[in-house]
Amino acid sequence: MKPMNCPFHILIYKDQLRSYRDLPVRLGELGTVYRYERSGVMHGLLRVRGFTQDDAHIFCTPQQIEDEVIGCIDFAKAVLDTYGSPSSRLSSPPGPQRPQPLRGQRGAMGAGTELAEEGARRAGYSL
């Protein structure tokens, strides 16, 4: 989970008037990306020119974060179990490596991260 900075999903969300009662709103897509990557920079792939990646965002209230995280974990686990993937683990990434301007309410990112981590713990994962 990371702070959202995807302009296109924000534009889709803003396209119509919404109420807090509409939340959570879940948006996802598969998009093909074409790039000129050097050999090895895409986790060992050779000279990747195009690849498809997934992108998803959840617009929700702070009170909904834990349940949404649990729902995402349950979904990912169901997909991995379907394909016989071995057990998985979660980790919480460190904060930004370089100073970035703070957006939104001060402290909201930290509070959101704590709620997401609590959701992961409720789903049975330790971070």
PDB file of C-alpha atoms in Angstrom:
ATOM      1  CA  MET A   1       0.000   0.000   0.000  1.00  0.00           C
ATOM      2  CA  LYS A   2       1.335   3.389  -0.901  1.00  0.00           C
ATOM      3  CA  PRO A   3       0.086   6.924  -1.088  1.00  0.00           C
ATOM      4  CA  MET A   4      -1.761   7.291  -4.333  1.00  0.00           C
ATOM      5  CA  ASN A   5      -0.419   9.549  -7.024  1.00  0.00           C
ATOM      6  CA  CYS A   6      -2.061   8.070 -10.136  1.00  0.00           C
ATOM      7  CA  PRO A   7      -3.604  10.980 -12.021  1.00  0.00           C
ATOM      8  CA  PHE A   8      -5.862   8.857 -14.238  1.00  0.00           C
ATOM      9  CA  HIS A   9      -7.729   7.022 -11.498  1.00  0.00           C
ATOM     10  CA  ILE A  10      -8.143  10.318  -9.673  1.00  0.00           C
ATOM     11  CA  LEU A  11      -9.679  11.807 -12.829  1.00  0.00           C
ATOM     12  CA  ILE A  12     -12.046   8.834 -13.139  1.00  0.00           C
ATOM     13  CA  TYR A  13     -13.038   9.230  -9.490  1.00  0.00           C
ATOM     14  CA  LYS A  14     -13.602  12.969  -9.891  1.00  0.00           C
ATOM     15  CA  ASP A  15     -15.676  12.501 -13.054  1.00  0.00           C
ATOM     16  CA  GLN A  16     -18.916  12.447 -11.071  1.00  0.00           C
ATOM     17  CA  LEU A  17     -20.238  13.871  -7.843  1.00  0.00           C
ATOM     18  CA  ARG A  18     -19.843  11.309  -5.064  1.00  0.00           C
ATOM     19  CA  SER A  19     -20.937  10.940  -1.472  1.00  0.00           C
ATOM     20  CA  TYR A  20     -19.052   9.287   1.367  1.00  0.00           C
ATOM     21  CA  ARG A  21     -21.823   6.699   1.155  1.00  0.00           C
ATOM     22  CA  ASP A  22     -20.394   5.624  -2.225  1.00  0.00           C
ATOM     23  CA  LEU A  23     -17.139   4.574  -0.584  1.00  0.00           C
ATOM     24  CA  PRO A  24     -15.205   2.426  -0.977  1.00  0.00           C
ATOM     25  CA  VAL A  25     -14.677   2.871  -4.703  1.00  0.00           C
ATOM     26  CA  ARG A  26     -12.308   0.299  -6.219  1.00  0.00           C
ATOM     27  CA  LEU A  27     -10.653   0.933  -9.586  1.00  0.00           C
ATOM     28  CA  GLY A  28      -8.284  -1.416 -11.380  1.00  0.00           C
ATOM     29  CA  GLU A  29      -6.840  -1.924 -14.825  1.00  0.00           C
ATOM     30  CA  LEU A  30      -4.256  -3.818 -16.806  1.00  0.00           C
ATOM     31  CA  GLY A  31      -2.071  -1.572 -18.913  1.00  0.00           C
ATOM     32  CA  THR A  32       0.624  -2.339 -21.446  1.00  0.00           C
ATOM     33  CA  VAL A  33       3.733  -0.231 -21.025  1.00  0.00           C
ATOM     34  CA  TYR A  34       6.392   0.208 -23.698  1.00  0.00           C
ATOM     35  CA  ARG A  35       9.841   1.253 -22.584  1.00  0.00           C
ATOM     36  CA  TYR A  36      13.434   0.994 -23.596  1.00  0.00           C
ATOM     37  CA  GLU A  37      14.871  -0.737 -20.530  1.00  0.00           C
ATOM     38  CA  ARG A  38      18.482  -1.778 -20.141  1.00  0.00           C
ATOM     39  CA  SER A  39      19.181  -5.478 -19.815  1.00  0.00           C
ATOM     40  CA  GLY A  40      18.664  -6.709 -16.260  1.00  0.00           C
ATOM     41  CA  VAL A  41      16.827  -3.692 -14.848  1.00  0.00           C
ATOM     42  CA  MET A  42      13.448  -5.453 -15.011  1.00  0.00           C
ATOM     43  CA  HIS A  43      14.309  -8.144 -12.454  1.00  0.00           C
ATOM     44  CA  GLY A  44      16.485 -10.214 -14.762  1.00  0.00           C
ATOM     45  CA  LEU A  45      14.427  -9.964 -17.929  1.00  0.00           C
ATOM     46  CA  LEU A  46      16.420  -9.346 -21.084  1.00  0.00           C
ATOM     47  CA  ARG A  47      15.826  -6.096 -22.942  1.00  0.00           C
ATOM     48  CA  VAL A  48      12.191  -5.636 -22.090  1.00  0.00           C
ATOM     49  CA  ARG A  49      10.382  -3.409 -24.579  1.00  0.00           C
ATOM     50  CA  GLY A  50       6.798  -3.953 -23.537  1.00  0.00           C
ATOM     51  CA  PHE A  51       5.073  -5.540 -20.566  1.00  0.00           C
ATOM     52  CA  THR A  52       1.649  -5.516 -18.973  1.00  0.00           C
ATOM     53  CA  GLN A  53       1.268  -4.348 -15.413  1.00  0.00           C
ATOM     54  CA  ASP A  54      -1.682  -4.072 -13.109  1.00  0.00           C
ATOM     55  CA  ASP A  55      -2.720  -0.898 -11.378  1.00  0.00           C
ATOM     56  CA  ALA A  56      -5.421  -0.531  -8.751  1.00  0.00           C
ATOM     57  CA  HIS A  57      -6.558   2.075  -6.271  1.00  0.00           C
ATOM     58  CA  ILE A  58      -9.119   2.117  -3.506  1.00  0.00           C
ATOM     59  CA  PHE A  59     -10.793   5.341  -2.469  1.00  0.00           C
ATOM     60  CA  CYS A  60     -12.042   4.844   1.080  1.00  0.00           C
ATOM     61  CA  THR A  61     -12.462   6.506   4.447  1.00  0.00           C
ATOM     62  CA  PRO A  62      -9.892   5.968   7.212  1.00  0.00           C
ATOM     63  CA  GLN A  63     -12.451   3.781   8.978  1.00  0.00           C
ATOM     64  CA  GLN A  64     -12.548   1.443   5.955  1.00  0.00           C
ATOM     65  CA  ILE A  65      -8.778   0.986   5.480  1.00  0.00           C
ATOM     66  CA  GLU A  66      -8.352  -2.114   7.661  1.00  0.00           C
ATOM     67  CA  ASP A  67     -11.249  -3.997   6.039  1.00  0.00           C
ATOM     68  CA  GLU A  68     -10.088  -3.012   2.541  1.00  0.00           C
ATOM     69  CA  VAL A  69      -6.562  -4.265   3.273  1.00  0.00           C
ATOM     70  CA  ILE A  70      -7.982  -7.553   4.540  1.00  0.00           C
ATOM     71  CA  GLY A  71     -10.091  -7.829   1.368  1.00  0.00           C
ATOM     72  CA  CYS A  72      -7.024  -7.229  -0.844  1.00  0.00           C
ATOM     73  CA  ILE A  73      -4.986  -9.807   1.075  1.00  0.00           C
ATOM     74  CA  ASP A  74      -7.795 -12.364   0.885  1.00  0.00           C
ATOM     75  CA  PHE A  75      -8.140 -11.777  -2.869  1.00  0.00           C
ATOM     76  CA  ALA A  76      -4.386 -12.101  -3.521  1.00  0.00           C
ATOM     77  CA  LYS A  77      -4.215 -15.232  -1.363  1.00  0.00           C
ATOM     78  CA  ALA A  78      -7.155 -16.804  -3.251  1.00  0.00           C
ATOM     79  CA  VAL A  79      -5.431 -16.138  -6.593  1.00  0.00           C
ATOM     80  CA  LEU A  80      -2.102 -17.539  -5.360  1.00  0.00           C
ATOM     81  CA  ASP A  81      -3.818 -20.600  -3.838  1.00  0.00           C
ATOM     82  CA  THR A  82      -5.658 -21.241  -7.116  1.00  0.00           C
ATOM     83  CA  TYR A  83      -2.328 -21.575  -8.916  1.00  0.00           C
ATOM     84  CA  GLY A  84      -0.696 -23.579  -6.130  1.00  0.00           C
ATOM     85  CA  SER A  85       1.724 -20.854  -5.159  1.00  0.00           C
ATOM     86  CA  PRO A  86       3.587 -21.420  -1.909  1.00  0.00           C
ATOM     87  CA  SER A  87       2.678 -19.449   1.177  1.00  0.00           C
ATOM     88  CA  SER A  88       3.373 -15.747   0.987  1.00  0.00           C
ATOM     89  CA  ARG A  89       4.584 -13.085   3.375  1.00  0.00           C
ATOM     90  CA  LEU A  90       3.975  -9.372   3.663  1.00  0.00           C
ATOM     91  CA  SER A  91       6.409  -6.619   4.433  1.00  0.00           C
ATOM     92  CA  SER A  92       5.921  -2.964   5.112  1.00  0.00           C
ATOM     93  CA  PRO A  93       8.165  -0.852   2.878  1.00  0.00           C
ATOM     94  CA  PRO A  94      10.328   1.858   4.391  1.00  0.00           C
ATOM     95  CA  GLY A  95       9.357   5.467   3.891  1.00  0.00           C
ATOM     96  CA  PRO A  96      10.600   7.483   0.922  1.00  0.00           C
ATOM     97  CA  GLN A  97      14.355   7.377   0.414  1.00  0.00           C
ATOM     98  CA  ARG A  98      14.490  11.040  -0.517  1.00  0.00           C
ATOM     99  CA  PRO A  99      12.620  13.995   0.895  1.00  0.00           C
ATOM    100  CA  GLN A 100       9.383  14.660  -0.970  1.00  0.00           C
ATOM    101  CA  PRO A 101       6.868  17.426  -0.461  1.00  0.00           C
ATOM    102  CA  LEU A 102       4.146  16.434   1.967  1.00  0.00           C
ATOM    103  CA  ARG A 103       0.673  16.380   0.458  1.00  0.00           C
ATOM    104  CA  GLY A 104      -2.642  16.260   2.286  1.00  0.00           C
ATOM    105  CA  GLN A 105      -3.034  16.484   6.022  1.00  0.00           C
ATOM    106  CA  ARG A 106       0.163  16.222   8.000  1.00  0.00           C
ATOM    107  CA  GLY A 107       0.415  12.785   9.564  1.00  0.00           C
ATOM    108  CA  ALA A 108      -2.302  11.214   7.394  1.00  0.00           C
ATOM    109  CA  MET A 109       0.194   8.958   5.626  1.00  0.00           C
ATOM    110  CA  GLY A 110       1.523   7.616   8.919  1.00  0.00           C
ATOM    111  CA  ALA A 111      -1.976   7.017  10.253  1.00  0.00           C
ATOM    112  CA  GLY A 112      -2.981   5.283   7.007  1.00  0.00           C
ATOM    113  CA  THR A 113       0.093   3.055   7.142  1.00  0.00           C
ATOM    114  CA  GLU A 114      -0.677   2.079  10.735  1.00  0.00           C
ATOM    115  CA  LEU A 115      -4.257   1.185   9.820  1.00  0.00           C
ATOM    116  CA  ALA A 116      -3.066  -0.856   6.830  1.00  0.00           C
ATOM    117  CA  GLU A 117      -0.567  -2.715   9.010  1.00  0.00           C
ATOM    118  CA  GLU A 118      -3.299  -3.434  11.560  1.00  0.00           C
ATOM    119  CA  GLY A 119      -5.468  -4.827   8.764  1.00  0.00           C
ATOM    120  CA  ALA A 120      -2.588  -7.100   7.712  1.00  0.00           C
ATOM    121  CA  ARG A 121      -2.226  -8.319  11.307  1.00  0.00           C
ATOM    122  CA  ARG A 122      -5.972  -8.994  11.494  1.00  0.00           C
ATOM    123  CA  ALA A 123      -5.619 -11.023   8.277  1.00  0.00           C
ATOM    124  CA  GLY A 124      -3.023 -13.200  10.031  1.00  0.00           C
ATOM    125  CA  TYR A 125       0.218 -11.640   8.779  1.00  0.00           C
ATOM    126  CA  SER A 126       2.983 -10.193  10.898  1.00  0.00           C
ATOM    127  CA  LEU A 127       5.016  -7.355   9.481  1.00  0.00           C
TER     128      LEU A 127
END
